[in-house]
Coordinates of N, CA and C and ligand atoms in Angstrom, one line a residue:
M1 N 35.5 5.9 -4.5 CA 35.4 4.4 -3.8 C 33.5 4.9 -3.4
W2 N 33.3 3.6 -3.4 CA 31.6 3.9 -2.6 C 31.5 3.8 -1.6
Q3 N 30.6 5.0 -0.8 CA 30.7 5.3 0.5 C 28.9 4.3 0.7
L4 N 29.0 3.9 1.7 CA 27.6 2.6 2.1 C 26.9 3.7 3.3
Y5 N 26.1 4.0 3.6 CA 25.1 4.5 4.6 C 24.8 3.6 5.1
Q6 N 25.1 3.1 6.4 CA 24.0 2.4 7.0 C 24.5 2.1 8.5
F7 N 23.9 0.9 9.7 CA 24.3 1.0 10.5 C 24.2 -0.3 10.9
P8 N 25.1 -0.8 12.1 CA 25.4 -1.9 12.2 C 24.2 -3.3 12.0
L9 N 23.2 -2.9 12.4 CA 22.2 -4.1 12.5 C 21.1 -3.5 11.5
C10 N 21.4 -3.5 10.2 CA 20.7 -3.1 9.1 C 21.0 -4.4 8.1
P11 N 19.7 -4.9 7.8 CA 20.0 -6.7 7.6 C 20.2 -6.0 5.9
F12 N 19.6 -5.4 5.4 CA 19.6 -4.6 4.0 C 21.4 -4.4 3.7
S13 N 21.8 -3.3 4.6 CA 23.2 -2.6 4.4 C 23.8 -4.4 4.6
R14 N 23.9 -5.1 5.5 CA 24.6 -6.4 5.4 C 24.3 -7.2 4.0
K15 N 23.3 -7.4 3.6 CA 23.3 -8.2 2.4 C 23.9 -7.5 1.6
L16 N 23.8 -6.4 1.3 CA 24.9 -5.6 0.5 C 26.0 -5.9 0.7
R17 N 26.6 -5.2 2.1 CA 28.2 -6.0 2.1 C 28.6 -7.1 1.7
L18 N 27.8 -8.3 1.9 CA 28.1 -9.4 1.8 C 28.4 -9.3 0.2
L19 N 27.5 -9.2 -0.6 CA 27.3 -9.0 -2.3 C 28.6 -8.1 -2.5
M20 N 28.7 -7.1 -2.1 CA 30.1 -6.3 -2.4 C 31.2 -6.7 -2.0
S21 N 31.8 -7.8 -1.1 CA 32.7 -8.3 -0.5 C 32.9 -9.4 -1.7
E22 N 31.7 -10.3 -2.0 CA 31.9 -11.2 -2.5 C 32.5 -11.1 -4.0
K23 N 32.0 -9.8 -4.5 CA 32.5 -9.6 -5.9 C 33.4 -9.0 -6.0
G24 N 34.0 -8.2 -4.9 CA 35.6 -7.7 -4.6 C 35.5 -6.1 -5.0
I25 N 34.1 -5.8 -4.8 CA 34.1 -3.8 -4.6 C 34.2 -3.5 -3.7
G26 N 35.2 -2.4 -3.5 CA 35.4 -1.8 -2.5 C 34.5 -1.0 -1.8
Y27 N 34.4 -0.3 -0.8 CA 33.3 0.4 -0.1 C 34.0 1.0 1.0
E28 N 33.7 2.1 1.7 CA 34.0 2.4 3.0 C 32.3 2.6 3.4
L29 N 32.7 3.0 4.9 CA 31.2 2.5 5.9 C 30.7 3.9 6.6
W30 N 29.9 4.7 5.9 CA 29.1 6.0 7.0 C 27.9 5.3 7.4
R31 N 28.4 5.7 9.0 CA 27.4 5.1 9.9 C 26.1 6.2 9.5
E32 N 24.8 5.9 9.5 CA 23.9 6.5 9.2 C 22.2 5.9 10.2
N33 N 21.7 6.8 11.2 CA 20.9 6.4 11.9 C 19.6 6.7 10.9
P34 N 19.1 5.9 10.9 CA 17.7 6.7 9.8 C 16.7 6.7 10.4
W35 N 16.5 6.7 11.9 CA 15.1 7.5 12.3 C 15.7 8.7 13.0
E36 N 17.0 9.1 12.5 CA 17.3 10.7 13.2 C 17.0 11.8 11.7
Y37 N 16.5 11.1 10.7 CA 16.0 11.7 9.5 C 16.8 13.2 9.1
R38 N 18.3 12.6 9.1 CA 19.0 13.7 8.8 C 18.6 14.4 7.3
D39 N 18.8 15.8 7.1 CA 18.4 16.2 6.3 C 19.1 16.0 4.7
E40 N 20.7 15.9 4.8 CA 21.2 15.3 3.8 C 20.8 13.7 3.2
F41 N 20.6 13.2 4.3 CA 20.2 11.7 4.2 C 18.8 11.5 3.3
V42 N 17.6 12.7 4.2 CA 16.6 12.2 3.2 C 16.5 12.8 1.8
Q43 N 17.4 13.6 1.9 CA 17.5 14.5 0.6 C 18.1 13.7 -0.6
M44 N 18.8 12.2 -0.1 CA 19.4 11.3 -1.0 C 18.3 10.3 -1.1
N45 N 17.7 9.5 -0.3 CA 16.4 9.0 -0.1 C 15.6 9.5 0.8
A46 N 14.1 9.7 -0.6 CA 13.2 10.0 0.2 C 12.5 9.1 1.2
A47 N 12.3 7.9 0.9 CA 12.1 7.4 1.9 C 12.7 7.2 3.1
G48 N 13.9 7.8 3.4 CA 14.2 7.8 4.4 C 14.9 6.4 5.2
Q49 N 15.3 5.7 4.4 CA 15.6 3.7 4.7 C 17.1 4.2 4.1
T50 N 18.1 3.0 5.3 CA 19.6 2.8 4.8 C 18.9 1.4 4.1
P51 N 20.1 0.9 2.9 CA 21.1 1.4 2.7 C 21.1 2.3 1.4
I52 N 22.2 3.6 1.5 CA 22.2 4.3 0.5 C 23.9 4.1 0.2
L53 N 23.9 4.0 -1.2 CA 25.3 3.8 -2.2 C 25.6 5.1 -3.1
R54 N 26.7 5.7 -2.5 CA 27.2 6.9 -3.3 C 28.6 7.0 -3.6
D55 N 28.6 7.3 -5.1 CA 29.9 7.4 -5.2 C 30.0 8.7 -5.6
P56 N 30.8 10.0 -4.8 CA 30.7 11.4 -5.3 C 31.5 11.6 -6.3
E57 N 32.7 10.8 -6.4 CA 33.2 11.2 -7.8 C 32.4 11.2 -9.1
R58 N 31.7 10.0 -8.8 CA 31.1 9.6 -10.0 C 29.5 10.3 -10.3
G59 N 29.3 11.0 -9.1 CA 28.1 11.7 -8.8 C 26.5 10.7 -8.9
I60 N 27.2 9.3 -8.7 CA 26.1 8.4 -8.3 C 25.6 7.7 -7.0
T61 N 24.4 8.0 -6.8 CA 23.6 7.4 -5.9 C 22.6 6.5 -6.4
L62 N 22.6 5.5 -5.1 CA 21.7 4.0 -5.4 C 20.7 3.9 -4.1
V63 N 20.0 3.6 -4.2 CA 18.9 3.1 -3.4 C 18.3 2.6 -3.5
D64 N 17.7 1.4 -2.2 CA 16.9 0.1 -2.0 C 18.3 -1.0 -2.5
S65 N 18.3 -1.7 -1.4 CA 19.1 -2.9 -1.7 C 18.8 -3.7 -2.4
R66 N 17.7 -4.0 -3.2 CA 17.1 -5.4 -4.0 C 18.0 -4.4 -5.5
G67 N 17.8 -2.9 -5.4 CA 17.7 -2.4 -7.1 C 19.5 -2.2 -6.7
I68 N 20.5 -2.1 -5.7 CA 21.5 -1.8 -5.8 C 22.4 -3.3 -6.3
C69 N 21.8 -4.5 -5.3 CA 22.4 -5.8 -5.9 C 22.0 -6.1 -7.1
E70 N 21.3 -6.0 -8.1 CA 20.9 -6.1 -9.4 C 21.9 -4.9 -10.2
Y71 N 22.0 -4.1 -10.0 CA 22.9 -2.7 -10.5 C 24.8 -3.7 -10.4
F72 N 25.0 -4.0 -9.0 CA 26.2 -4.8 -9.2 C 26.2 -6.3 -10.2
E73 N 25.1 -6.8 -10.3 CA 25.1 -8.2 -10.8 C 25.3 -7.9 -12.5
E74 N 24.4 -6.5 -12.3 CA 24.5 -6.2 -14.3 C 26.1 -5.8 -14.3
T75 N 26.6 -5.2 -13.3 CA 27.9 -4.3 -13.9 C 29.4 -5.4 -13.5
V76 N 29.1 -6.3 -12.6 CA 30.5 -6.4 -12.4 C 30.3 -8.2 -12.5
E77 N 31.2 -8.6 -13.5 CA 31.0 -10.2 -14.1 C 31.4 -11.1 -12.7
K78 N 32.4 -10.6 -11.9 CA 33.1 -11.5 -11.0 C 31.9 -12.0 -10.1
S79 N 32.4 -13.4 -9.5 CA 31.1 -13.9 -8.6 C 29.6 -14.0 -8.9
P80 N 29.1 -14.3 -10.3 CA 27.6 -13.9 -10.1 C 26.9 -14.6 -9.3
L81 N 26.1 -14.0 -8.9 CA 25.2 -14.0 -7.7 C 23.4 -14.5 -7.9
I82 N 23.1 -14.0 -9.4 CA 21.8 -14.4 -9.6 C 21.9 -14.9 -11.0
S83 N 21.9 -16.0 -11.2 CA 22.8 -16.9 -12.1 C 22.2 -18.1 -12.6
G84 N 22.2 -19.0 -14.1 CA 21.3 -20.1 -13.9 C 20.8 -19.6 -15.2
T85 N 19.5 -20.8 -15.4 CA 18.3 -20.7 -16.0 C 17.5 -19.6 -15.8
A86 N 16.7 -19.4 -16.9 CA 15.5 -18.5 -16.0 C 15.0 -19.0 -14.6
A87 N 14.6 -20.1 -14.8 CA 13.9 -20.8 -13.7 C 14.6 -20.8 -12.3
Q88 N 16.0 -20.8 -12.6 CA 16.9 -21.2 -11.3 C 16.7 -19.5 -10.8
R89 N 17.1 -18.4 -11.7 CA 17.2 -17.0 -10.9 C 15.6 -16.8 -10.6
A90 N 14.6 -17.1 -11.0 CA 13.1 -16.8 -10.4 C 13.3 -17.4 -9.0
E91 N 13.8 -18.6 -9.2 CA 13.7 -19.3 -7.7 C 14.8 -18.5 -6.8
I92 N 15.8 -17.9 -7.1 CA 16.8 -17.2 -6.5 C 16.0 -15.9 -5.8
R93 N 15.3 -15.2 -7.0 CA 14.6 -14.2 -6.6 C 13.3 -14.1 -5.6
R94 N 12.7 -15.3 -5.6 CA 11.3 -15.9 -4.7 C 12.2 -15.8 -3.5
L95 N 13.4 -16.5 -2.8 CA 13.8 -16.7 -1.5 C 14.3 -15.5 -1.2
I96 N 14.6 -14.4 -2.2 CA 15.3 -12.8 -1.6 C 13.7 -12.4 -1.3
A97 N 13.0 -12.2 -2.3 CA 11.8 -11.5 -1.6 C 11.2 -12.1 -0.3
M98 N 11.1 -13.5 -0.3 CA 10.8 -14.1 0.9 C 11.7 -13.4 2.4
F99 N 13.0 -13.6 2.3 CA 13.6 -13.4 3.4 C 13.8 -11.4 3.4
D100 N 13.7 -10.7 2.8 CA 13.8 -9.2 2.8 C 12.1 -8.8 2.8
E101 N 11.4 -9.5 2.7 CA 10.1 -8.9 2.9 C 9.2 -10.1 4.0
V102 N 8.8 -11.2 3.9 CA 8.1 -12.0 5.0 C 9.2 -11.8 6.5
F103 N 10.3 -12.4 6.2 CA 10.9 -12.8 7.4 C 11.5 -11.2 8.0
Y104 N 12.0 -10.1 7.1 CA 12.0 -8.9 7.8 C 10.5 -8.5 8.4
S105 N 9.8 -8.6 8.0 CA 8.4 -8.3 8.9 C 8.0 -8.2 10.1
G106 N 8.3 -10.3 9.3 CA 7.7 -10.9 10.9 C 8.4 -10.9 11.7
V107 N 10.1 -11.3 11.6 CA 11.0 -11.6 12.2 C 11.9 -10.7 12.8
T108 N 12.7 -9.9 11.5 CA 13.8 -9.0 11.8 C 13.3 -7.6 12.8
A109 N 12.1 -7.1 12.3 CA 11.4 -5.7 12.2 C 11.0 -5.5 13.6
P110 N 10.5 -6.6 14.1 CA 9.8 -6.5 15.4 C 11.3 -6.7 16.4
L111 N 12.1 -7.5 15.9 CA 13.2 -7.7 17.0 C 13.8 -6.5 17.2
L112 N 14.2 -6.0 16.0 CA 14.8 -4.6 15.8 C 14.2 -3.8 16.8
L113 N 12.7 -3.6 17.0 CA 12.0 -2.8 17.6 C 11.9 -3.1 19.2
E114 N 12.1 -4.4 19.5 CA 11.7 -4.5 20.3 C 13.2 -4.2 21.6
R115 N 14.2 -5.2 20.6 CA 15.6 -5.5 21.5 C 16.7 -4.1 20.9
M116 N 16.4 -3.6 19.9 CA 17.5 -2.2 19.6 C 16.7 -1.0 20.0
K117 N 15.5 -0.6 18.9 CA 14.8 0.6 19.6 C 14.4 1.1 20.8
K118 N 13.4 -0.2 21.0 CA 13.2 0.4 22.8 C 14.4 0.5 23.9
R119 N 15.3 -0.7 23.6 CA 16.4 -0.5 24.5 C 17.1 0.4 24.7
L120 N 17.2 1.3 23.3 CA 18.2 2.6 23.0 C 17.2 3.6 23.1
K121 N 16.1 3.7 23.7 CA 15.1 4.6 23.4 C 14.6 5.5 22.5
I122 N 14.7 4.6 21.1 CA 14.7 5.2 19.7 C 13.4 5.3 19.9
D123 N 13.0 4.3 20.5 CA 11.1 4.0 20.5 C 10.9 4.1 21.9
R124 N 10.1 4.9 22.2 CA 9.6 5.2 23.9 C 8.5 4.2 23.8
N125 N 8.1 3.4 23.3 CA 6.7 2.6 23.4 C 7.0 1.7 24.7
P126 N 6.4 1.2 25.8 CA 6.6 0.1 26.4 C 6.8 -1.3 25.5
P127 N 7.6 -2.0 26.4 CA 8.3 -3.4 25.6 C 6.8 -4.4 25.3
D128 N 7.0 -5.0 24.6 CA 5.4 -5.7 24.1 C 6.1 -7.4 24.0
S129 N 5.8 -7.7 25.2 CA 6.2 -9.5 24.9 C 5.7 -10.5 23.8
R130 N 4.2 -9.9 23.6 CA 3.8 -10.8 22.6 C 4.0 -10.6 21.0
L131 N 4.5 -9.2 20.7 CA 5.1 -9.3 19.7 C 6.4 -10.0 19.7
L132 N 7.1 -9.8 20.5 CA 8.7 -10.7 20.5 C 8.3 -12.1 20.3
H133 N 7.4 -12.6 21.3 CA 7.2 -13.9 21.2 C 6.4 -14.4 19.6
D134 N 5.8 -13.8 19.2 CA 5.3 -14.1 17.6 C 6.5 -14.2 16.7
A135 N 7.3 -13.3 17.1 CA 8.7 -13.3 16.2 C 9.7 -14.3 16.2
M136 N 9.9 -14.5 17.7 CA 10.6 -15.7 17.6 C 9.7 -17.0 17.1
R137 N 8.4 -17.0 17.3 CA 8.2 -18.4 16.8 C 8.3 -18.3 15.5
L138 N 8.1 -17.4 14.8 CA 8.0 -17.3 13.5 C 9.3 -17.5 13.1
G139 N 10.3 -17.0 13.7 CA 12.0 -17.2 13.3 C 12.3 -18.8 13.5
H140 N 11.6 -19.3 14.2 CA 11.5 -20.7 14.6 C 11.5 -21.9 13.0
E141 N 10.0 -21.1 12.7 CA 9.6 -21.5 11.6 C 10.5 -21.4 10.1
Y142 N 11.0 -20.4 10.3 CA 11.6 -20.2 9.1 C 12.8 -21.5 9.2
L143 N 13.5 -20.9 10.3 CA 14.6 -22.4 10.9 C 14.7 -23.7 9.7
Y144 N 12.9 -24.2 10.2 CA 12.4 -25.5 9.8 C 12.6 -25.5 8.2
Y145 N 12.3 -24.1 7.7 CA 12.5 -24.0 6.2 C 13.4 -23.8 5.6
V146 N 14.9 -23.2 6.3 CA 16.0 -23.4 5.6 C 16.4 -25.2 6.1
D147 N 15.9 -25.7 7.2 CA 16.2 -27.1 7.4 C 16.1 -27.9 6.0
Y148 N 14.8 -27.9 5.5 CA 13.9 -28.3 4.7 C 14.8 -28.2 2.8
L149 N 15.1 -26.8 3.0 CA 16.1 -26.6 1.8 C 17.1 -27.5 1.8
I150 N 17.9 -27.3 2.6 CA 19.2 -27.6 2.6 C 19.4 -29.1 2.9
D151 N 18.3 -29.9 3.4 CA 18.1 -31.3 3.1 C 18.1 -31.6 1.6
N152 N 17.6 -30.5 0.7 CA 17.0 -30.8 -0.5 C 18.2 -30.4 -1.6
R153 N 19.2 -29.2 -1.3 CA 19.9 -28.6 -2.3 C 21.1 -28.5 -1.3
P154 N 22.4 -28.4 -2.2 CA 23.4 -27.8 -1.3 C 23.6 -26.4 -0.7
W155 N 22.8 -25.4 -1.4 CA 22.5 -24.0 -0.8 C 21.2 -23.6 -1.1
L156 N 20.7 -22.7 -0.9 CA 19.3 -22.1 -0.5 C 18.5 -22.3 -1.8
A157 N 19.5 -21.7 -2.9 CA 18.5 -21.9 -4.0 C 19.0 -23.0 -5.4
G158 N 19.7 -23.8 -4.6 CA 20.3 -24.9 -5.9 C 21.4 -25.3 -5.2
A159 N 22.1 -25.2 -6.7 CA 23.6 -25.9 -6.7 C 24.6 -25.2 -5.9
T160 N 24.5 -23.9 -6.3 CA 25.9 -22.7 -5.9 C 25.4 -21.7 -4.8
L161 N 26.4 -21.0 -4.7 CA 25.8 -20.1 -3.5 C 25.0 -18.7 -4.2
T162 N 24.3 -18.2 -4.0 CA 23.7 -17.0 -4.4 C 23.4 -16.4 -3.7
L163 N 22.9 -15.0 -4.4 CA 22.1 -14.1 -3.4 C 21.1 -14.0 -2.4
A164 N 20.3 -15.6 -2.8 CA 19.5 -15.7 -1.8 C 19.9 -16.4 -0.3
D165 N 21.0 -16.9 -0.2 CA 22.0 -17.2 0.7 C 22.4 -16.2 1.6
L166 N 23.0 -15.0 1.0 CA 23.4 -13.6 1.2 C 22.3 -13.0 1.9
T167 N 21.2 -13.2 1.4 CA 20.1 -12.1 2.0 C 19.3 -13.1 3.2
A168 N 19.1 -14.2 3.2 CA 18.9 -14.9 4.1 C 19.9 -14.9 5.5
A169 N 21.3 -15.3 4.9 CA 22.1 -15.0 6.1 C 22.1 -13.6 6.7
A170 N 22.1 -12.4 6.1 CA 21.7 -11.0 6.1 C 20.7 -10.6 7.5
Q171 N 19.7 -11.2 6.8 CA 18.4 -11.2 8.1 C 18.9 -12.0 9.5
I172 N 19.2 -13.3 9.1 CA 19.0 -14.2 10.0 C 20.3 -14.1 11.0
S173 N 21.2 -13.1 10.4 CA 22.5 -12.7 11.5 C 21.8 -11.6 12.4
V174 N 21.5 -10.5 12.1 CA 20.5 -9.4 12.7 C 19.5 -10.6 13.6
A175 N 18.9 -11.2 13.3 CA 17.9 -11.9 14.3 C 18.8 -12.4 15.4
D176 N 19.9 -13.3 14.8 CA 20.4 -13.7 15.8 C 21.5 -13.0 17.0
Y177 N 21.8 -11.8 16.2 CA 22.6 -10.6 17.2 C 21.4 -10.5 18.3
L178 N 20.3 -10.4 18.1 CA 19.4 -9.9 18.9 C 18.5 -10.9 19.4
G179 N 19.5 -12.1 19.7 CA 18.7 -13.4 20.6 C 17.5 -14.0 20.3
G180 N 17.4 -13.9 18.8 CA 16.0 -14.0 18.7 C 15.8 -15.5 17.9
L181 N 16.7 -16.3 17.7 CA 16.6 -17.2 17.0 C 17.1 -18.9 18.1
D182 N 16.1 -19.9 18.3 CA 16.7 -20.8 18.8 C 17.0 -22.0 17.9
W183 N 18.2 -22.1 17.8 CA 18.8 -23.4 16.8 C 18.8 -24.8 17.2
S184 N 18.3 -24.8 18.5 CA 18.1 -26.3 18.8 C 17.7 -27.1 17.6
G185 N 17.7 -28.2 17.6 CA 17.2 -28.9 16.6 C 17.2 -28.8 15.1
H186 N 17.9 -27.7 14.8 CA 17.9 -27.3 13.5 C 19.3 -27.4 12.7
E187 N 19.7 -28.9 12.6 CA 21.1 -29.2 12.3 C 21.5 -28.8 11.1
Q188 N 20.5 -28.8 9.8 CA 20.5 -28.4 8.3 C 21.2 -27.1 8.6
A189 N 20.0 -26.0 9.1 CA 20.2 -25.0 9.3 C 21.4 -24.4 9.8
R190 N 21.6 -24.7 10.6 CA 23.1 -24.3 11.7 C 24.3 -24.8 10.3
S191 N 24.3 -25.9 9.8 CA 25.4 -26.0 9.1 C 25.5 -25.2 8.0
W192 N 24.5 -24.9 7.3 CA 24.5 -23.6 6.4 C 25.0 -22.7 6.6
Y193 N 24.2 -22.3 8.2 CA 25.1 -21.1 8.4 C 26.1 -21.2 8.8
L194 N 26.8 -22.0 9.6 CA 27.9 -21.9 9.6 C 29.1 -21.9 8.9
V195 N 28.4 -22.7 7.5 CA 29.7 -22.3 6.1 C 29.6 -20.8 6.1
I196 N 28.2 -20.2 5.9 CA 28.6 -18.7 5.3 C 29.1 -18.1 6.1
K197 N 29.0 -18.5 7.5 CA 29.9 -17.2 8.6 C 31.2 -17.6 8.5
S198 N 31.4 -18.3 7.9 CA 32.8 -18.7 7.9 C 33.8 -18.1 6.4
R199 N 32.7 -17.4 5.8 CA 33.1 -16.9 4.6 C 34.0 -15.1 4.9
P200 N 35.1 -15.5 4.3 CA 35.9 -13.8 4.4 C 34.9 -12.8 4.3
S201 N 33.7 -12.8 3.6 CA 32.9 -11.7 3.7 C 32.0 -11.8 4.8
F202 N 31.9 -12.5 5.4 CA 31.0 -12.2 6.7 C 31.6 -12.2 7.7
R203 N 33.4 -12.3 7.9 CA 33.7 -11.9 9.2 C 33.9 -10.6 9.6
P204 N 33.7 -9.1 8.9 CA 33.6 -8.3 9.0 C 32.3 -7.9 9.7
L205 N 31.3 -8.4 9.6 CA 29.4 -8.3 10.1 C 29.8 -8.9 11.5
L206 N 30.4 -9.8 11.6 CA 30.3 -10.7 13.1 C 31.1 -10.0 14.0
S207 N 32.1 -9.3 13.9 CA 32.9 -8.6 15.0 C 32.2 -7.2 15.0
E208 N 31.6 -7.0 14.2 CA 31.1 -5.3 14.4 C 29.7 -5.7 15.6
R209 N 29.7 -4.7 16.2 CA 28.7 -4.2 17.7 C 28.0 -2.7 17.4
M210 N 26.7 -3.2 17.8 CA 26.0 -2.0 18.0 C 26.0 -1.7 19.2
E211 N 26.4 -0.3 19.3 CA 26.6 0.6 20.7 C 25.4 0.1 21.7
G212 N 25.4 -0.5 23.0 CA 24.7 -0.5 23.9 C 24.0 -1.6 23.7
I213 N 24.4 -2.9 22.6 CA 23.6 -4.0 22.8 C 24.5 -5.1 22.2
Q214 N 24.7 -6.3 23.2 CA 25.5 -7.0 23.1 C 25.0 -8.5 22.3
P215 N 25.6 -9.1 21.5 CA 25.2 -10.1 21.1 C 25.2 -11.6 21.9
P216 N 24.5 -12.8 21.9 CA 24.5 -14.0 22.6 C 26.2 -14.1 22.2
E217 N 26.6 -14.9 23.4 CA 28.2 -15.6 23.1 C 28.1 -16.4 21.9
N218 N 27.3 -17.3 21.2 CA 27.6 -17.8 20.3 C 27.4 -17.1 19.0
Y219 N 26.8 -16.0 19.1 CA 26.6 -15.3 17.8 C 27.7 -15.3 17.0
G220 N 28.9 -14.9 17.4 CA 30.5 -14.6 16.4 C 31.2 -16.0 16.1
Q221 N 30.9 -17.3 16.8 CA 31.4 -18.7 16.9 C 31.4 -18.9 15.3
I222 N 32.2 -19.8 14.8 CA 32.2 -20.1 13.5 C 32.5 -21.6 13.5
D223 N 32.6 -22.2 14.6 CA 33.3 -23.8 14.5 C 32.4 -24.5 15.5
G224 N 31.0 -23.9 15.5 CA 29.9 -24.8 15.7 C 29.6 -24.6 17.3
Ligands
GSH301 N1 13.2 -2.2 0.6 C1 14.5 -1.2 1.4 C2 14.4 -1.5 2.8 C3 15.3 -0.6 3.7 C4 14.7 -0.7 5.0 O1 13.6 -0.9 5.5 N2 15.6 -0.4 6.1 C5 15.3 0.1 7.5 C6 16.6 -0.7 8.4 S1 16.8 -2.2 8.5 C7 15.0 1.3 7.5 O2 15.8 2.7 7.0 N3 14.1 1.8 8.4 C8 13.9 3.4 8.9 C9 14.1 3.6 10.0 O3 14.2 2.9 11.0 O4 13.6 4.6 10.6 C10 15.8 -2.4 1.0 O5 15.9 -2.9 0.4 O6 17.0 -1.3 0.8

């Protein structure tokens, strides 16, 4: 059985959980707070980041969500999530990079800092309202971009559900948990997100809580 080292609000671990669940791959959750730099954890991943995926029986340790997702895409045929022509696969990967890199650094990471790490005293610096404001404004811009994509395609990267949808939804779900997204005026983005939230793969994420931090009331709702 795979062991996934993660904490509830790690968007990269969420993406991986969604992919594994869509592909029917079993795993158990192992709680890891990367900021504690546990010796065994840093030995597994010198970068000191979650997620890490481990199968002790087979002696396999995989690190970095993108590499791990590609590993399963190559080894598990069920529910392909990076498929189609080379151009279509490039589009899927473009959106994955956009949400994993730009959305994460501009929206999710500052929200995690201000609304998780500072509240839980993991980071002892004073609150920075400017940082929070900029992150929320950028989040709003991204919801416009999702509106635009969904105006033109059924799913973010094209005709079918792909890893681009799971990646975007994983990042967005963490920003939403932390109260960082204003959905008003984003009907297309909202309807896309509701469809993803309703999938069985998403349900366990929605019911999970980070200790000491409660999400807004509508975070777990799947009926609009
Ligand atoms: N490129 C990595 C990024 C992983 C990452 O940034 N993880 C964050 C948690 S969301 C982390 O472990 N940060 C270290 C910390 O918070 O101390 C991946 O895709 O797995």
